Coordinates of C-alpha atoms in Angstrom, one line a residue:
M1 CA -19.8 -3.3 -58.3
T2 CA -20.6 -2.2 -54.8
A3 CA -18.4 -2.8 -51.7
L4 CA -21.2 -5.1 -50.2
F5 CA -21.2 -7.2 -53.3
L6 CA -17.5 -7.6 -53.2
L7 CA -17.6 -8.4 -49.6
N8 CA -20.1 -11.3 -50.1
R9 CA -18.1 -12.5 -53.0
D10 CA -15.0 -12.5 -50.9
R11 CA -16.7 -14.2 -48.0
L12 CA -17.6 -17.1 -50.3
L13 CA -13.9 -17.2 -51.4
F14 CA -12.9 -17.3 -47.7
L15 CA -15.2 -20.2 -47.0
A16 CA -13.8 -22.2 -49.9
I17 CA -10.2 -21.5 -48.7
A18 CA -11.1 -22.5 -45.2
I19 CA -12.7 -25.8 -46.2
A20 CA -9.7 -26.6 -48.3
S21 CA -7.3 -25.7 -45.6
L22 CA -9.0 -27.7 -42.9
S23 CA -9.5 -30.8 -45.1
G24 CA -5.7 -30.6 -46.0
H25 CA -4.7 -30.6 -42.4
V26 CA -6.0 -34.0 -41.7
G27 CA -3.3 -36.3 -40.3
A28 CA -0.9 -33.4 -39.6
A29 CA 0.5 -33.0 -36.1
D30 CA 0.3 -30.2 -33.5
Y31 CA 3.4 -29.2 -31.5
F32 CA 3.4 -26.8 -28.7
L33 CA 5.8 -24.4 -27.1
T34 CA 5.1 -22.7 -23.8
I35 CA 7.2 -19.9 -22.4
G36 CA 6.3 -18.7 -18.9
G37 CA 7.3 -17.2 -15.6
G38 CA 8.8 -14.1 -14.5
Y39 CA 12.3 -12.4 -14.5
E40 CA 13.1 -13.1 -11.0
P41 CA 11.4 -14.6 -7.9
S42 CA 9.6 -11.5 -6.9
G43 CA 8.3 -11.3 -10.4
N44 CA 7.4 -14.8 -10.8
Q45 CA 3.8 -14.8 -9.5
I46 CA 1.9 -18.1 -8.9
S47 CA -0.8 -17.1 -11.5
L48 CA 2.0 -17.7 -14.2
E49 CA 2.5 -21.2 -12.9
K50 CA -1.2 -21.9 -12.8
N51 CA -1.6 -20.6 -16.4
V52 CA 0.8 -23.2 -17.6
Q53 CA -0.8 -26.0 -15.6
Y54 CA -4.2 -25.1 -17.0
F55 CA -2.9 -25.2 -20.6
Q56 CA -1.5 -28.6 -19.8
R57 CA -4.9 -29.8 -18.5
T58 CA -6.5 -28.4 -21.7
L59 CA -4.2 -30.2 -24.0
H60 CA -4.7 -33.4 -22.0
R61 CA -8.5 -32.9 -22.1
L62 CA -8.2 -32.6 -25.9
G63 CA -6.0 -35.7 -26.2
H64 CA -2.7 -34.0 -27.3
D65 CA 0.5 -35.9 -26.6
P66 CA 2.6 -34.2 -23.8
A67 CA 5.6 -35.4 -25.6
N68 CA 4.9 -32.8 -28.3
H69 CA 4.9 -29.9 -25.7
W70 CA 8.1 -28.1 -24.8
I71 CA 7.8 -26.0 -21.6
L72 CA 10.3 -23.3 -20.6
F73 CA 9.5 -21.9 -17.1
A74 CA 11.2 -19.5 -14.9
D75 CA 14.5 -21.1 -13.7
G76 CA 13.7 -24.4 -15.2
R77 CA 14.9 -27.3 -13.3
A78 CA 16.7 -25.6 -10.6
P79 CA 15.5 -26.4 -7.0
D80 CA 15.5 -22.8 -5.7
R81 CA 12.5 -21.1 -4.4
D82 CA 11.7 -19.1 -7.5
L83 CA 7.9 -18.6 -7.3
Q84 CA 6.0 -16.0 -5.3
Y85 CA 2.6 -16.5 -3.8
T86 CA 0.3 -15.4 -1.1
D87 CA -0.1 -17.6 2.0
L88 CA -3.6 -17.4 3.1
N89 CA -2.8 -19.2 6.4
V90 CA -0.5 -16.5 7.6
F91 CA -1.7 -14.6 10.6
N92 CA 0.0 -11.4 11.5
S93 CA -0.5 -10.1 15.0
P94 CA -1.6 -6.3 15.4
A95 CA 2.0 -5.5 16.3
E96 CA 3.4 -7.2 13.1
T97 CA 0.7 -5.5 11.1
W98 CA 1.7 -1.9 12.4
M99 CA 5.4 -2.6 12.0
N100 CA 4.7 -3.6 8.3
R101 CA 2.7 -0.6 7.7
I102 CA 5.4 1.7 9.1
L103 CA 8.6 0.1 7.7
G104 CA 7.4 -1.7 4.7
D105 CA 4.6 -2.8 2.4
E106 CA 1.6 -4.4 4.3
S107 CA 0.8 -6.7 1.4
E108 CA 4.3 -8.2 1.7
A109 CA 3.6 -9.6 5.0
T110 CA 1.8 -12.7 3.6
M111 CA 4.2 -13.1 0.6
R112 CA 5.9 -16.5 0.5
Y113 CA 8.3 -18.2 -1.9
R114 CA 8.6 -21.9 -3.1
D115 CA 10.1 -23.9 -6.0
H116 CA 7.7 -23.8 -8.9
Q117 CA 5.7 -26.9 -9.7
V118 CA 5.5 -26.9 -13.6
S119 CA 6.3 -30.4 -14.8
P120 CA 7.8 -31.6 -17.1
V121 CA 9.8 -28.6 -17.9
F122 CA 12.4 -28.6 -20.7
G123 CA 14.4 -25.7 -19.4
A124 CA 14.5 -22.1 -18.0
S125 CA 12.9 -19.2 -19.8
R126 CA 16.1 -18.0 -21.0
T127 CA 17.3 -17.2 -24.5
A128 CA 19.7 -20.2 -24.6
W129 CA 16.8 -22.6 -23.7
V130 CA 14.5 -20.9 -26.3
D131 CA 17.2 -21.6 -28.9
A132 CA 17.4 -25.2 -27.7
A133 CA 13.6 -25.7 -27.7
M134 CA 13.3 -24.1 -31.2
D135 CA 16.0 -26.5 -32.6
A136 CA 14.3 -29.5 -31.0
I137 CA 10.9 -28.6 -32.3
T138 CA 12.0 -27.6 -35.8
A139 CA 13.8 -31.0 -36.1
K140 CA 10.4 -32.8 -35.8
L141 CA 8.3 -30.4 -37.9
I142 CA 7.2 -31.4 -41.3
D143 CA 5.1 -29.8 -44.0
G144 CA 1.4 -29.5 -42.8
D145 CA 2.3 -29.6 -39.2
R146 CA 1.4 -26.6 -36.8
L147 CA 3.2 -25.1 -34.0
I148 CA 1.2 -23.6 -31.2
I149 CA 3.1 -21.1 -29.0
Y150 CA 1.8 -19.9 -25.6
V151 CA 3.5 -17.1 -23.7
T152 CA 2.4 -16.3 -20.1
A153 CA 5.1 -14.0 -18.7
H154 CA 5.9 -10.3 -18.2
G155 CA 6.5 -7.9 -21.0
S156 CA 8.0 -4.5 -21.6
P157 CA 7.2 -1.7 -24.0
A158 CA 9.3 -1.0 -27.0
A159 CA 12.8 0.3 -26.3
S160 CA 13.2 4.1 -25.7
D161 CA 16.0 6.2 -24.3
D162 CA 15.1 4.7 -21.0
E163 CA 15.3 1.1 -19.7
Y164 CA 12.4 -1.0 -18.6
D165 CA 12.3 -1.5 -14.8
Y166 CA 10.4 -4.9 -14.4
S167 CA 10.2 -4.3 -10.6
S168 CA 8.0 -1.1 -11.1
Y169 CA 6.4 -1.8 -14.5
S170 CA 7.5 1.6 -15.9
T171 CA 9.8 2.6 -18.6
S172 CA 13.2 3.8 -17.2
A173 CA 16.4 2.3 -20.4
S174 CA 16.8 0.5 -23.4
T175 CA 16.1 -3.2 -23.7
S176 CA 17.4 -3.2 -27.3
D177 CA 19.5 -1.2 -29.6
D178 CA 16.5 -0.2 -31.8
S179 CA 14.0 2.4 -30.5
S180 CA 12.7 3.4 -33.9
N181 CA 9.7 0.8 -33.8
P182 CA 7.2 1.6 -31.0
R183 CA 5.7 -1.9 -31.6
N184 CA 8.9 -3.7 -31.0
T185 CA 7.9 -4.8 -27.5
S186 CA 9.6 -7.5 -25.4
I187 CA 8.9 -10.6 -23.6
A188 CA 10.7 -10.7 -20.2
L189 CA 12.7 -13.9 -19.5
W190 CA 14.4 -15.2 -16.5
S191 CA 17.4 -13.6 -15.1
D192 CA 16.3 -10.2 -16.7
E193 CA 16.9 -11.5 -20.3
S194 CA 14.3 -10.6 -22.9
I195 CA 13.1 -11.1 -26.5
T196 CA 11.8 -8.3 -28.6
A197 CA 9.1 -8.8 -31.3
E198 CA 11.9 -8.3 -34.0
Q199 CA 14.1 -11.0 -32.5
W200 CA 10.9 -13.2 -32.1
T201 CA 10.4 -12.9 -35.8
E202 CA 13.8 -14.3 -36.4
Y203 CA 13.0 -17.3 -34.3
L204 CA 9.8 -17.9 -36.2
D205 CA 11.7 -17.6 -39.6
R206 CA 13.6 -20.7 -38.5
I207 CA 10.4 -22.7 -38.6
P208 CA 9.9 -24.8 -41.9
A209 CA 8.0 -22.6 -44.4
N210 CA 5.0 -24.9 -44.7
V211 CA 4.4 -25.2 -41.1
E212 CA 1.7 -22.8 -39.8
V213 CA 2.2 -21.0 -36.5
V214 CA -0.4 -19.9 -34.0
M215 CA 0.7 -17.6 -31.1
M216 CA -1.2 -16.8 -28.0
M217 CA 0.5 -14.3 -25.7
V218 CA -0.7 -12.7 -22.5
Q219 CA 2.3 -10.6 -21.4
C220 CA 2.1 -6.8 -20.9
Y221 CA 2.4 -5.0 -24.3
S222 CA 1.9 -8.4 -26.1
G223 CA 0.2 -6.7 -29.1
G224 CA 3.6 -5.7 -30.4
F225 CA 4.1 -9.4 -31.3
A226 CA 1.1 -9.1 -33.7
Q227 CA 3.7 -7.4 -36.0
T228 CA 5.5 -10.7 -36.5
I229 CA 3.3 -11.2 -39.5
F230 CA 5.6 -8.6 -41.1
N231 CA 9.3 -8.9 -42.1
D232 CA 11.4 -7.9 -39.1
A233 CA 8.2 -7.2 -37.2
D234 CA 8.0 -3.9 -39.1
Y235 CA 5.0 -3.4 -41.5
E236 CA 7.2 -1.1 -43.7
Q237 CA 9.3 -4.1 -44.5
G238 CA 6.3 -5.9 -46.0
I239 CA 4.3 -9.0 -45.2
S240 CA 6.2 -12.1 -44.3
P241 CA 5.9 -14.8 -46.8
R242 CA 5.3 -17.3 -44.0
V243 CA 1.7 -17.9 -42.7
R244 CA 1.4 -17.2 -39.0
C245 CA -1.3 -15.8 -36.8
G246 CA -1.7 -14.8 -33.1
F247 CA -3.9 -13.7 -30.4
F248 CA -2.7 -11.2 -27.8
S249 CA -4.2 -10.1 -24.5
Q250 CA -3.3 -6.4 -25.0
V251 CA -2.4 -3.7 -27.5
Y252 CA 1.3 -2.8 -27.9
D253 CA 1.3 0.2 -25.7
R254 CA -0.6 -0.9 -22.6
Q255 CA -0.1 -3.2 -19.6
S256 CA -2.0 -6.4 -19.3
A257 CA -4.2 -7.7 -16.5
G258 CA -3.6 -11.0 -14.7
C259 CA -0.2 -11.4 -12.8
T260 CA -0.9 -11.9 -9.3
P261 CA 0.4 -13.9 -6.2
D262 CA -3.2 -14.7 -5.3
V263 CA -3.7 -18.4 -5.1
N264 CA -7.4 -18.3 -5.7
E265 CA -8.0 -19.1 -9.3
A266 CA -11.5 -18.2 -9.1
E267 CA -10.5 -14.7 -9.1
Y268 CA -8.5 -14.7 -12.2
Q269 CA -9.8 -12.6 -15.0
E270 CA -6.9 -12.7 -17.4
Y271 CA -7.4 -13.4 -21.1
S272 CA -6.0 -16.9 -21.5
S273 CA -8.4 -18.3 -18.8
F274 CA -11.3 -17.6 -21.1
F275 CA -9.4 -18.5 -24.3
W276 CA -8.5 -22.1 -23.2
A277 CA -11.9 -22.5 -21.6
A278 CA -13.6 -21.8 -24.8
L279 CA -11.5 -24.3 -26.7
S280 CA -11.7 -27.1 -24.1
G281 CA -15.2 -26.3 -22.7
V282 CA -14.0 -26.5 -19.1
N283 CA -12.7 -23.5 -17.1
R284 CA -9.6 -23.5 -15.0
L285 CA -11.7 -24.7 -11.9
G286 CA -12.8 -27.8 -13.8
D287 CA -16.4 -26.6 -14.4
V288 CA -18.1 -26.9 -17.8
I289 CA -18.7 -23.4 -19.2
D290 CA -22.2 -22.4 -19.7
S291 CA -21.7 -20.1 -22.7
Q292 CA -22.0 -21.4 -26.2
C293 CA -18.7 -20.5 -28.0
D294 CA -19.4 -22.1 -31.3
Y295 CA -20.7 -18.8 -32.8
N296 CA -20.9 -20.0 -36.4
G297 CA -22.5 -23.3 -35.5
D298 CA -20.1 -25.5 -37.3
R299 CA -19.6 -27.6 -34.1
V300 CA -16.0 -26.6 -33.9
V301 CA -14.7 -23.7 -31.6
G302 CA -12.0 -21.9 -33.6
F303 CA -9.3 -19.8 -32.2
N304 CA -11.0 -16.7 -33.4
E305 CA -14.2 -17.9 -31.4
A306 CA -12.1 -18.5 -28.2
H307 CA -10.8 -15.0 -28.7
A308 CA -14.3 -13.6 -29.1
Y309 CA -15.4 -15.4 -25.9
A310 CA -12.3 -13.9 -23.9
V311 CA -13.1 -10.5 -25.4
I312 CA -16.7 -10.8 -24.1
Q313 CA -16.1 -12.4 -20.7
S314 CA -13.1 -10.8 -19.2
D315 CA -13.8 -7.8 -17.0
N316 CA -10.4 -6.1 -16.9
I317 CA -8.1 -3.5 -18.5
D318 CA -7.2 -5.6 -21.7
I319 CA -7.9 -4.8 -25.2
P320 CA -7.3 -8.2 -26.8
I321 CA -6.3 -8.2 -30.5
Q322 CA -5.5 -10.7 -33.3
T323 CA -3.3 -10.6 -36.2
S324 CA -5.9 -10.2 -38.9
S325 CA -7.0 -7.1 -37.2
E326 CA -3.5 -5.8 -37.3
L327 CA -3.2 -6.5 -41.1
L328 CA -6.5 -4.8 -41.8
R329 CA -5.1 -1.6 -40.2
R330 CA -2.2 -1.6 -42.7
I331 CA -3.8 -2.7 -45.9
S332 CA -7.3 -1.3 -45.6
K333 CA -8.8 2.1 -44.8
L334 CA -12.1 3.9 -43.8
G335 CA -14.1 6.2 -45.8
K336 CA -14.1 9.9 -44.9
I337 CA -17.0 11.2 -43.0
S338 CA -18.6 14.7 -42.9
A339 CA -16.8 17.6 -41.3
D340 CA -18.8 17.7 -38.2
E341 CA -18.1 13.9 -37.6
T342 CA -14.4 14.0 -38.3
A343 CA -13.4 14.6 -34.8
S344 CA -15.1 11.3 -34.0
E345 CA -13.0 9.2 -36.3
P346 CA -10.5 6.8 -34.7
D347 CA -6.9 8.0 -34.4
K348 CA -4.6 7.2 -37.2
E349 CA -2.6 4.7 -35.0
E350 CA -5.8 2.9 -34.2
S351 CA -7.2 2.8 -37.7
P352 CA -5.5 3.9 -41.0
V353 CA -7.7 6.7 -42.3
F354 CA -5.3 8.5 -44.8
S355 CA -5.0 9.1 -48.5
G356 CA -3.5 6.0 -50.0
I357 CA -1.9 2.8 -48.7
F358 CA 1.2 0.7 -49.2
N359 CA 1.2 -2.5 -51.2
M360 CA 2.8 -4.7 -48.4
F361 CA 4.5 -6.8 -50.9
S362 CA 6.0 -4.2 -53.3
G363 CA 6.2 -1.3 -50.7
K364 CA 4.7 1.0 -53.4
K365 CA 2.0 3.5 -52.5
I366 CA -1.4 2.9 -54.1
E367 CA -3.9 5.8 -54.6
P368 CA -7.5 4.5 -55.0
L369 CA -9.6 5.9 -57.7
E370 CA -11.9 8.8 -56.8
P371 CA -15.1 6.9 -57.7
Q372 CA -14.0 4.1 -55.4
V373 CA -13.2 6.2 -52.5
A374 CA -16.7 7.5 -52.5
T375 CA -18.0 4.1 -51.8
L376 CA -15.8 3.2 -48.9
L377 CA -17.7 2.6 -45.8
T378 CA -17.4 5.1 -42.9
P379 CA -17.6 5.3 -39.2
A380 CA -20.8 7.2 -39.7
M381 CA -22.7 3.8 -40.1
T382 CA -24.7 2.7 -37.2
I383 CA -23.7 -0.3 -35.0
D384 CA -26.8 -2.1 -36.3
E385 CA -25.6 -1.6 -40.0
V386 CA -22.1 -2.7 -39.1
R387 CA -23.3 -5.9 -37.4
E388 CA -25.0 -7.0 -40.5
L389 CA -21.7 -7.1 -42.2
A390 CA -19.9 -8.9 -39.4
S391 CA -18.8 -12.6 -39.0
P392 CA -20.6 -14.6 -36.2
D393 CA -17.8 -14.2 -33.8
Q394 CA -17.7 -10.5 -34.5
Q395 CA -21.5 -10.3 -34.0
A396 CA -21.2 -12.1 -30.8
I397 CA -18.8 -9.4 -29.5
I398 CA -20.9 -6.6 -30.7
D399 CA -24.1 -7.9 -29.3
A400 CA -22.5 -8.7 -25.8
L401 CA -20.4 -5.6 -25.4
A402 CA -23.3 -3.2 -26.5
V403 CA -25.4 -4.8 -23.8
K404 CA -22.6 -4.7 -21.2
L405 CA -21.9 -1.1 -21.9
K406 CA -25.5 -0.1 -22.4
V407 CA -24.7 1.4 -25.8
K408 CA -27.6 1.9 -28.1
T409 CA -27.0 0.0 -31.4
A410 CA -28.7 2.8 -33.4
R411 CA -25.7 5.1 -32.6
S412 CA -22.8 5.3 -35.1
V413 CA -19.4 3.8 -34.8
A414 CA -18.0 7.5 -34.6
S415 CA -20.0 7.9 -31.5
V416 CA -18.5 5.0 -29.9
A417 CA -15.0 6.5 -30.6
K418 CA -16.3 9.7 -28.9
L419 CA -17.3 7.7 -25.9
C420 CA -13.7 6.3 -25.7
R421 CA -12.3 9.8 -25.6
K422 CA -14.7 10.8 -22.9
L423 CA -13.6 7.8 -20.8
E424 CA -10.1 8.7 -21.4
T425 CA -10.9 12.0 -19.8
D426 CA -12.6 10.2 -16.9
I427 CA -9.4 8.2 -16.5
E428 CA -7.2 11.3 -16.3
S429 CA -9.6 12.7 -13.6
Q430 CA -9.6 9.5 -11.5
T431 CA -5.9 9.2 -11.8
G432 CA -5.5 12.7 -10.5
K433 CA -7.7 11.9 -7.5
Y434 CA -5.9 8.7 -6.8
T435 CA -2.5 10.5 -6.9
V436 CA -3.7 13.0 -4.3
V437 CA -4.7 10.4 -1.7
A438 CA -1.8 8.1 -2.6
T439 CA 0.6 11.0 -1.9
K440 CA -1.1 11.7 1.3
L441 CA -1.0 8.0 2.4
S442 CA 2.8 8.2 1.7
D443 CA 3.1 11.2 3.7
A444 CA 1.2 9.6 6.6
Q445 CA 3.5 6.6 6.5
N446 CA 6.5 8.9 6.7
D447 CA 5.0 10.6 9.7
L448 CA 4.5 7.4 11.4
S449 CA 8.1 6.3 10.7
T450 CA 9.3 9.5 12.2
A451 CA 7.2 9.1 15.2
L452 CA 8.5 5.5 15.6
Q453 CA 12.1 6.5 15.6
R454 CA 11.4 9.4 18.0
T455 CA 10.0 7.0 20.5
W456 CA 12.3 4.0 19.8
P457 CA 15.6 5.3 18.2
E458 CA 16.8 1.7 18.2
V459 CA 14.5 1.0 15.2
P460 CA 16.2 2.0 12.0
R461 CA 14.3 3.4 9.1
Y462 CA 15.5 0.5 6.9
G463 CA 16.7 -3.0 7.8
Y464 CA 16.4 -5.0 10.9
S465 CA 17.2 -4.4 14.6
P466 CA 16.6 -6.6 17.8
M467 CA 14.2 -3.9 18.9
V468 CA 11.8 -4.8 15.9
T469 CA 11.6 -8.3 17.3
Q470 CA 10.8 -7.1 20.8
L471 CA 8.2 -4.7 19.7
T472 CA 6.4 -7.3 17.5
T473 CA 6.6 -10.0 20.2
S474 CA 7.2 -9.6 24.0
R475 CA 6.4 -5.8 24.0
G476 CA 3.7 -6.0 21.3
D477 CA 0.9 -4.8 23.5
E478 CA 2.9 -1.8 24.5
F479 CA 3.9 -1.1 20.9
V480 CA 0.3 -1.3 19.6
A481 CA -1.2 0.8 22.3
T482 CA 1.5 3.6 21.8
V483 CA 1.2 3.6 17.9
E484 CA -2.7 3.7 18.1
S485 CA -2.5 6.7 20.4
W486 CA -0.7 8.8 17.8
P487 CA -2.7 11.1 15.4
Q488 CA -0.4 9.9 12.7
A489 CA -1.9 6.5 13.0
E490 CA -5.4 7.6 12.6
A491 CA -4.4 9.6 9.6
Y492 CA -2.7 6.6 8.0
V493 CA -5.8 4.4 8.5
T494 CA -8.1 7.1 6.9
M495 CA -5.8 7.7 4.0
S496 CA -5.2 4.0 3.4
E497 CA -9.0 3.4 3.1
K498 CA -9.3 6.4 0.8
T499 CA -6.5 5.2 -1.4
T500 CA -8.1 1.7 -1.7
K501 CA -11.5 3.2 -2.9
A502 CA -9.7 5.6 -5.2
A503 CA -7.8 2.7 -6.7
E504 CA -11.0 0.7 -7.2
R505 CA -12.9 3.6 -8.8
L506 CA -9.9 4.2 -11.2
Y507 CA -9.7 0.5 -12.1
Q508 CA -13.5 0.5 -12.8
V509 CA -13.2 3.4 -15.3
E510 CA -10.1 1.9 -16.9
T511 CA -12.0 -1.3 -17.4
R512 CA -15.0 0.4 -18.9
E513 CA -12.7 2.3 -21.3
A514 CA -11.0 -0.9 -22.3
I515 CA -14.2 -2.8 -23.0
T516 CA -15.5 0.2 -25.0
R517 CA -12.3 0.1 -27.0
R518 CA -12.9 -3.6 -27.7
L519 CA -16.3 -2.8 -29.2
L520 CA -14.8 0.0 -31.2
R521 CA -12.0 -2.1 -32.5
T522 CA -14.4 -4.8 -33.5
L523 CA -16.7 -2.4 -35.3
Q524 CA -13.6 -0.8 -37.1
D525 CA -12.5 -4.3 -38.2
V526 CA -15.8 -5.1 -39.8
L527 CA -15.7 -1.7 -41.7
L528 CA -12.1 -2.2 -42.7
E529 CA -12.7 -5.7 -44.0
A530 CA -15.8 -4.6 -46.0
N531 CA -13.4 -1.9 -47.7
L532 CA -10.7 -4.4 -48.5
P533 CA -11.7 -4.8 -52.2
L534 CA -11.5 -1.1 -52.7
A535 CA -8.3 -0.6 -50.8
A536 CA -5.9 -3.6 -51.1
T537 CA -4.3 -5.7 -53.7
S538 CA -5.3 -9.3 -54.6
Q539 CA -2.2 -10.5 -52.9
E540 CA -2.9 -8.7 -49.7
I541 CA -6.6 -9.8 -49.7
Q542 CA -5.3 -13.5 -50.2
R543 CA -2.9 -13.2 -47.3
F544 CA -5.8 -11.7 -45.1
E545 CA -8.0 -14.6 -45.9
Q546 CA -5.1 -17.0 -45.1
L547 CA -4.8 -15.3 -41.7
R548 CA -8.5 -15.5 -41.1
T549 CA -8.6 -19.2 -42.0
L550 CA -5.8 -20.1 -39.7
E551 CA -7.4 -18.0 -36.9
A552 CA -10.7 -20.0 -37.5
S553 CA -8.9 -23.4 -37.0
G554 CA -8.8 -24.7 -33.5
L555 CA -7.3 -27.4 -31.2
A556 CA -8.8 -30.7 -32.6
V557 CA -9.7 -33.5 -30.2
K558 CA -7.3 -36.2 -30.7

């Protein structure tokens, strides 16, 4: 029996399960939990607020009862100014602009703060309120209901020897006691609290067993939470007996795009903007979207199709993933390719190409028979060949991204992996160039600060003095004329322009690399799914199909 025959047989099984599942969901209720906001005012950007409000509009458009929606956001009901935004009406005089350049961050000159406008809000995004919300929700859930969870916040990588510094988005101490699981990433909550993927799994385990859970998370490193399909969020502990799925803006070891104090929603390129637009048919600006997201033609846009739409449409550094893809990478494998193509295979972390796999229910290693190994599909297949095996949503991704990247579909999957590695090299090169000019910009700023204090010793390097007020108001013309006569000022302007251009070039290549990885991951998923009958147990295949069925459901119009 060939792998292709088994694949077709299992796809028919998948459709039967899907139809049974959807018909069995009639009359059941959907409940919603949203966790949003930052960890403190300076990290609570307005885009997070607008994400929650857009989700509320989406649910309203689809007819869902707002009473079934629990929202935890930033400081909750406190009246404090907890939200950061850019005030486009702020005008800085030339004197204020130069003072900001010399003594601080020029971009901070237009930053303002106000109380968030998310309403109604159940409470703050703190662990105590998460507990309370989960208790309130689970008290209402009955068999057949669904819980939809949306997280639009910041996130951190898995714990290491260093602690995560949210203000700089870099790893610098431990946010949990366990540093053994690199996928145990965290959601950042208000007042610098956090929840790891492992802790989140404990919350999910409190939900009634016959209630399905769908997660949609857009925080940095959100892909770590795809591991919640496993016990203790660790694949070595086996697959959880509870059916839950999720969609995540980014893989577990990268930062996400999207958090910004910019008030202009037309500029937002973050993952959930496209995800909710696909499900509701209306984007966050209220416009009907032109693209057809019903890729399989069943007149229902499933979560998987919304995910595909976001993968296709978003031009940013995200590599969105879904739980079925993560499961595939644990229970399936790719066939071996020839020696000269081996270097083009995906990394082991990205796609499990190894001798033998684990039965995720028993924990025992399985060694496929040699005749079966020979029939496993490999990355040597062309994009066109893989596309023929793909589902409609996967075909849409392959078609769109191949065009966007100008990748010839007669090329092999292995060649796409090679392109990813080339782009990684390009990123390293562009990062080096950016670092050089950014360092020179910092030096130019220091030189300006030194010149300022030499001319006006009354101005401290840090903090405030009455002289700062004088130089930016009554003596503003004198201050500007003096500063602009310095060679350090010209050097600063030159390096500032070069740094901006270098940052743009770096982001462009990072975005292209991320989009290329989206294509590669989709192609790998198709191959891994085709190889399932030869690599996984019947129980594992059944759980994969359950995940795919849940991922294919959507937000029904009430």
